[in-house]
Amino acid sequence: MRTKSKIAMFIIGIGLLIFHIDGPVAPADGQSTDTSKTLDAEVQKERDQIGLLAAFALVAETWQHQGQMANRRGHNIAALLIHDFDDTILEFGLNRNFEKNSAIEHAELRLLQKASRRLNKKEYRKLFLNYTLYSSLEPCPMCQGAMSIARIPRLVYGLDDPYFKAIKACYYQKSCPGQWCSSKVDHPLVHLIDRMYLNYKPHEKPGITYFLEQDSVRDKIFDAAKKELFNLKAKYPRNERLLKNAKDFFRNFSRSGN
């Protein structure tokens, strides 16, 4: 018995040594994971900042001015779906409420629909288990519910939505099946846009979607995010590929197909 115990302890010790040297291994395709636990906290923080800067930059890239009311696509809101391990940007989504004359054409919902068709796997419940969804604005209750059903493991967003407060009200990981989490990015541009909205005093059009039509918001937040993204250098080697993919995404960006 002592010999067996020694052998078992030796095997466990070797396993721990390998894990310590190589770090956590990316799970097999279809296996659930919480990347906030498998990545160092500071690495994950930088990763989330890159993802949100890309979502903000997408708003800048597709910005609609107040003068475009006659042929508007939708609100200035964007979302991205990024793989947690190979760092690919699978899909993007833009709000198209006005173009489609529909209240449900939200960026996150369109993103999930497009990504589902692209992945095209038989087991739809496992499509997104290794992805993080980045949204420029806190998702509404409809999109929060869709993400729950689609089993998006992780949500990261920028600006709070004080009207719906869907994420805070439902507290994402407790309202969904399985292990889920949500996070608001800690970044100077996020703090700035929150302050700008608190000071926003509209005369005729209240609400956050109208706030997101202001050219000052585009200049100080979304254009600034795009500039920062392209000037950014990853502090951690783990995030270099993600940053490169984000920059390449905008170099090759096309508005068609969304």
GROMACS .gro file of C-alpha atoms in nm:
model
  258
    1MET     CA    1   0.000   0.000   0.000
    2ARG     CA    2   0.285   0.240   0.085
    3THR     CA    3   0.443   0.169  -0.254
    4LYS     CA    4   0.116   0.245  -0.436
    5SER     CA    5   0.075   0.566  -0.235
    6LYS     CA    6   0.427   0.676  -0.322
    7ILE     CA    7   0.365   0.604  -0.690
    8ALA     CA    8   0.038   0.800  -0.682
    9MET     CA    9   0.204   1.096  -0.512
   10PHE     CA   10   0.488   1.084  -0.767
   11ILE     CA   11   0.238   1.095  -1.059
   12ILE     CA   12   0.049   1.387  -0.900
   13GLY     CA   13   0.376   1.572  -0.844
   14ILE     CA   14   0.479   1.527  -1.207
   15GLY     CA   15   0.137   1.651  -1.321
   16LEU     CA   16   0.161   1.962  -1.106
   17LEU     CA   17   0.512   2.029  -1.233
   18ILE     CA   18   0.398   2.005  -1.597
   19PHE     CA   19   0.104   2.238  -1.527
   20HIS     CA   20   0.333   2.486  -1.355
   21ILE     CA   21   0.574   2.488  -1.650
   22ASP     CA   22   0.327   2.489  -1.937
   23GLY     CA   23   0.032   2.665  -1.776
   24PRO     CA   24  -0.331   2.572  -1.838
   25VAL     CA   25  -0.408   2.405  -2.168
   26ALA     CA   26  -0.692   2.531  -2.384
   27PRO     CA   27  -0.992   2.300  -2.350
   28ALA     CA   28  -1.103   2.077  -2.633
   29ASP     CA   29  -1.355   2.226  -2.872
   30GLY     CA   30  -1.698   2.223  -2.713
   31GLN     CA   31  -1.572   2.213  -2.356
   32SER     CA   32  -1.688   2.490  -2.126
   33THR     CA   33  -1.434   2.718  -1.966
   34ASP     CA   34  -1.408   3.036  -1.765
   35THR     CA   35  -1.113   3.224  -1.911
   36SER     CA   36  -1.109   3.467  -1.619
   37LYS     CA   37  -0.986   3.172  -1.410
   38THR     CA   38  -0.742   3.024  -1.663
   39LEU     CA   39  -0.568   3.354  -1.741
   40ASP     CA   40  -0.377   3.577  -1.506
   41ALA     CA   41  -0.598   3.863  -1.388
   42GLU     CA   42  -0.380   4.135  -1.542
   43VAL     CA   43  -0.355   3.948  -1.872
   44GLN     CA   44  -0.734   3.912  -1.877
   45LYS     CA   45  -0.777   4.280  -1.793
   46GLU     CA   46  -0.563   4.384  -2.090
   47ARG     CA   47  -0.745   4.135  -2.309
   48ASP     CA   48  -1.082   4.280  -2.214
   49GLN     CA   49  -0.957   4.631  -2.278
   50ILE     CA   50  -0.844   4.529  -2.628
   51GLY     CA   51  -1.182   4.366  -2.695
   52LEU     CA   52  -1.378   4.668  -2.578
   53LEU     CA   53  -1.154   4.913  -2.765
   54ALA     CA   54  -1.234   4.707  -3.077
   55ALA     CA   55  -1.609   4.727  -3.006
   56PHE     CA   56  -1.583   5.104  -2.952
   57ALA     CA   57  -1.371   5.136  -3.267
   58LEU     CA   58  -1.641   4.950  -3.460
   59VAL     CA   59  -1.891   5.215  -3.350
   60ALA     CA   60  -1.653   5.483  -3.481
   61GLU     CA   61  -1.606   5.294  -3.809
   62THR     CA   62  -1.982   5.271  -3.868
   63TRP     CA   63  -2.085   5.601  -3.708
   64GLN     CA   64  -2.411   5.761  -3.817
   65HIS     CA   65  -2.454   6.135  -3.775
   66GLN     CA   66  -2.774   6.296  -3.659
   67GLY     CA   67  -2.818   6.432  -4.012
   68GLN     CA   68  -2.853   6.080  -4.151
   69MET     CA   69  -3.200   6.034  -4.005
   70ALA     CA   70  -3.362   5.974  -4.349
   71ASN     CA   71  -3.159   5.662  -4.425
   72ARG     CA   72  -3.047   5.548  -4.083
   73ARG     CA   73  -2.931   5.192  -4.023
   74GLY     CA   74  -2.990   5.192  -3.648
   75HIS     CA   75  -2.837   5.314  -3.325
   76ASN     CA   76  -2.462   5.358  -3.277
   77ILE     CA   77  -2.409   5.030  -3.093
   78ALA     CA   78  -2.175   4.745  -3.187
   79ALA     CA   79  -2.073   4.401  -3.063
   80LEU     CA   80  -1.795   4.151  -3.136
   81LEU     CA   81  -1.750   3.779  -3.067
   82ILE     CA   82  -1.390   3.676  -2.991
   83HIS     CA   83  -1.251   3.325  -2.938
   84ASP     CA   84  -1.088   3.288  -2.598
   85PHE     CA   85  -0.791   3.081  -2.714
   86ASP     CA   86  -0.715   3.131  -3.083
   87ASP     CA   87  -0.799   3.505  -3.055
   88THR     CA   88  -1.003   3.521  -3.376
   89ILE     CA   89  -1.282   3.775  -3.417
   90LEU     CA   90  -1.555   3.543  -3.540
   91GLU     CA   91  -1.828   3.797  -3.613
   92PHE     CA   92  -1.955   4.147  -3.549
   93GLY     CA   93  -2.302   4.290  -3.509
   94LEU     CA   94  -2.451   4.637  -3.558
   95ASN     CA   95  -2.786   4.775  -3.450
   96ARG     CA   96  -3.024   4.788  -3.751
   97ASN     CA   97  -3.357   4.883  -3.593
   98PHE     CA   98  -3.446   5.153  -3.845
   99GLU     CA   99  -3.323   4.981  -4.159
  100LYS     CA  100  -3.522   4.665  -4.077
  101ASN     CA  101  -3.812   4.857  -3.921
  102SER     CA  102  -3.791   4.624  -3.625
  103ALA     CA  103  -3.735   4.675  -3.254
  104ILE     CA  104  -3.539   4.349  -3.217
  105GLU     CA  105  -3.255   4.411  -3.463
  106HIS     CA  106  -3.003   4.474  -3.187
  107ALA     CA  107  -2.627   4.437  -3.235
  108GLU     CA  108  -2.589   4.143  -2.995
  109LEU     CA  109  -2.885   3.953  -3.139
  110ARG     CA  110  -2.767   3.999  -3.497
  111LEU     CA  111  -2.420   3.891  -3.390
  112LEU     CA  112  -2.550   3.566  -3.242
  113GLN     CA  113  -2.756   3.489  -3.551
  114LYS     CA  114  -2.465   3.549  -3.788
  115ALA     CA  115  -2.218   3.357  -3.572
  116SER     CA  116  -2.454   3.060  -3.542
  117ARG     CA  117  -2.476   3.032  -3.921
  118ARG     CA  118  -2.101   3.061  -3.957
  119LEU     CA  119  -2.016   2.795  -3.699
  120ASN     CA  120  -2.288   2.562  -3.830
  121LYS     CA  121  -2.240   2.284  -3.573
  122LYS     CA  122  -2.501   2.020  -3.495
  123GLU     CA  123  -2.498   2.083  -3.119
  124TYR     CA  124  -2.615   2.443  -3.099
  125ARG     CA  125  -2.582   2.450  -2.720
  126LYS     CA  126  -2.204   2.417  -2.754
  127LEU     CA  127  -2.146   2.671  -3.030
  128PHE     CA  128  -2.015   2.953  -2.814
  129LEU     CA  129  -1.858   2.782  -2.514
  130ASN     CA  130  -1.511   2.924  -2.585
  131TYR     CA  131  -1.614   3.275  -2.685
  132THR     CA  132  -1.646   3.613  -2.515
  133LEU     CA  133  -1.896   3.870  -2.637
  134TYR     CA  134  -1.782   4.233  -2.628
  135SER     CA  135  -2.052   4.502  -2.653
  136SER     CA  136  -2.016   4.879  -2.658
  137LEU     CA  137  -2.333   4.918  -2.448
  138GLU     CA  138  -2.477   4.709  -2.165
  139PRO     CA  139  -2.714   4.465  -2.341
  140CYS     CA  140  -3.090   4.497  -2.298
  141PRO     CA  141  -3.309   4.224  -2.137
  142MET     CA  142  -3.386   4.072  -2.479
  143CYS     CA  143  -3.020   4.036  -2.572
  144GLN     CA  144  -2.930   3.922  -2.223
  145GLY     CA  145  -3.190   3.646  -2.256
  146ALA     CA  146  -3.062   3.547  -2.600
  147MET     CA  147  -2.707   3.524  -2.467
  148SER     CA  148  -2.830   3.309  -2.180
  149ILE     CA  149  -3.006   3.067  -2.413
  150ALA     CA  150  -2.710   3.064  -2.653
  151ARG     CA  151  -2.484   2.989  -2.354
  152ILE     CA  152  -2.238   3.269  -2.409
  153PRO     CA  153  -1.990   3.203  -2.126
  154ARG     CA  154  -1.870   3.558  -2.084
  155LEU     CA  155  -1.990   3.910  -2.157
  156VAL     CA  156  -1.781   4.228  -2.144
  157TYR     CA  157  -1.936   4.569  -2.203
  158GLY     CA  158  -1.854   4.939  -2.182
  159LEU     CA  159  -2.128   5.194  -2.119
  160ASP     CA  160  -2.397   5.125  -1.858
  161ASP     CA  161  -2.758   5.138  -1.972
  162PRO     CA  162  -2.937   5.311  -1.682
  163TYR     CA  163  -3.279   5.254  -1.838
  164PHE     CA  164  -3.285   4.874  -1.865
  165LYS     CA  165  -3.002   4.778  -1.629
  166ALA     CA  166  -3.048   4.424  -1.758
  167ILE     CA  167  -2.711   4.286  -1.659
  168LYS     CA  168  -2.720   4.428  -1.308
  169ALA     CA  169  -3.086   4.333  -1.257
  170CYS     CA  170  -3.045   3.975  -1.373
  171TYR     CA  171  -2.682   3.935  -1.265
  172TYR     CA  172  -2.575   3.736  -1.565
  173GLN     CA  173  -2.407   3.430  -1.412
  174LYS     CA  174  -2.692   3.365  -1.169
  175SER     CA  175  -2.971   3.395  -1.422
  176CYS     CA  176  -2.822   3.158  -1.678
  177PRO     CA  177  -2.764   2.783  -1.693
  178GLY     CA  178  -2.405   2.676  -1.633
  179GLN     CA  179  -2.110   2.897  -1.542
  180TRP     CA  180  -2.144   3.252  -1.676
  181CYS     CA  181  -1.998   3.587  -1.594
  182SER     CA  182  -2.015   3.948  -1.703
  183SER     CA  183  -1.773   4.234  -1.661
  184LYS     CA  184  -1.767   4.609  -1.714
  185VAL     CA  185  -1.424   4.714  -1.843
  186ASP     CA  186  -1.207   4.931  -1.623
  187HIS     CA  187  -1.066   5.182  -1.874
  188PRO     CA  188  -1.035   5.564  -1.884
  189LEU     CA  189  -1.263   5.590  -2.190
  190VAL     CA  190  -1.532   5.391  -2.009
  191HIS     CA  191  -1.509   5.621  -1.708
  192LEU     CA  192  -1.523   5.924  -1.938
  193ILE     CA  193  -1.831   5.810  -2.132
  194ASP     CA  194  -2.009   5.731  -1.805
  195ARG     CA  195  -1.940   6.086  -1.683
  196MET     CA  196  -2.046   6.235  -2.016
  197TYR     CA  197  -2.380   6.056  -1.997
  198LEU     CA  198  -2.439   6.170  -1.640
  199ASN     CA  199  -2.392   6.529  -1.761
  200TYR     CA  200  -2.607   6.478  -2.072
  201LYS     CA  201  -2.913   6.705  -2.055
  202PRO     CA  202  -3.116   6.667  -2.372
  203HIS     CA  203  -3.385   6.919  -2.457
  204GLU     CA  204  -3.606   6.699  -2.673
  205LYS     CA  205  -3.466   6.345  -2.693
  206PRO     CA  206  -3.379   6.178  -2.364
  207GLY     CA  207  -3.229   5.833  -2.352
  208ILE     CA  208  -2.896   5.670  -2.405
  209THR     CA  209  -2.942   5.591  -2.776
  210TYR     CA  210  -2.986   5.963  -2.848
  211PHE     CA  211  -2.682   6.039  -2.635
  212LEU     CA  212  -2.492   5.802  -2.865
  213GLU     CA  213  -2.575   6.026  -3.161
  214GLN     CA  214  -2.372   6.318  -3.026
  215ASP     CA  215  -2.063   6.406  -3.229
  216SER     CA  216  -1.881   6.491  -2.906
  217VAL     CA  217  -1.927   6.130  -2.796
  218ARG     CA  218  -1.790   6.006  -3.127
  219ASP     CA  219  -1.487   6.234  -3.105
  220LYS     CA  220  -1.398   6.186  -2.739
  221ILE     CA  221  -1.485   5.816  -2.702
  222PHE     CA  222  -1.521   5.610  -3.018
  223ASP     CA  223  -1.268   5.783  -3.243
  224ALA     CA  224  -1.029   5.799  -2.948
  225ALA     CA  225  -1.076   5.424  -2.892
  226LYS     CA  226  -0.992   5.345  -3.252
  227LYS     CA  227  -0.680   5.560  -3.237
  228GLU     CA  228  -0.573   5.401  -2.909
  229LEU     CA  229  -0.628   5.051  -3.048
  230PHE     CA  230  -0.402   5.113  -3.347
  231ASN     CA  231  -0.131   5.274  -3.132
  232LEU     CA  232  -0.149   5.010  -2.862
  233LYS     CA  233   0.128   4.761  -2.792
  234ALA     CA  234   0.037   4.454  -2.589
  235LYS     CA  235   0.203   4.445  -2.251
  236TYR     CA  236   0.165   4.069  -2.227
  237PRO     CA  237   0.279   3.830  -2.504
  238ARG     CA  238  -0.040   3.627  -2.458
  239ASN     CA  239  -0.239   3.920  -2.599
  240GLU     CA  240  -0.019   4.010  -2.896
  241ARG     CA  241  -0.211   3.790  -3.139
  242LEU     CA  242  -0.547   3.925  -3.024
  243LEU     CA  243  -0.427   4.282  -3.074
  244LYS     CA  244  -0.294   4.198  -3.421
  245ASN     CA  245  -0.623   4.031  -3.515
  246ALA     CA  246  -0.819   4.333  -3.394
  247LYS     CA  247  -0.609   4.571  -3.605
  248ASP     CA  248  -0.635   4.340  -3.908
  249PHE     CA  249  -1.011   4.323  -3.860
  250PHE     CA  250  -1.040   4.697  -3.920
  251ARG     CA  251  -0.789   4.700  -4.203
  252ASN     CA  252  -1.008   4.446  -4.385
  253PHE     CA  253  -1.342   4.568  -4.254
  254SER     CA  254  -1.642   4.573  -4.483
  255ARG     CA  255  -1.986   4.697  -4.384
  256SER     CA  256  -2.157   4.458  -4.622
  257GLY     CA  257  -2.303   4.132  -4.495
  258ASN     CA  258  -2.417   4.262  -4.159
   0.00000   0.00000   0.00000
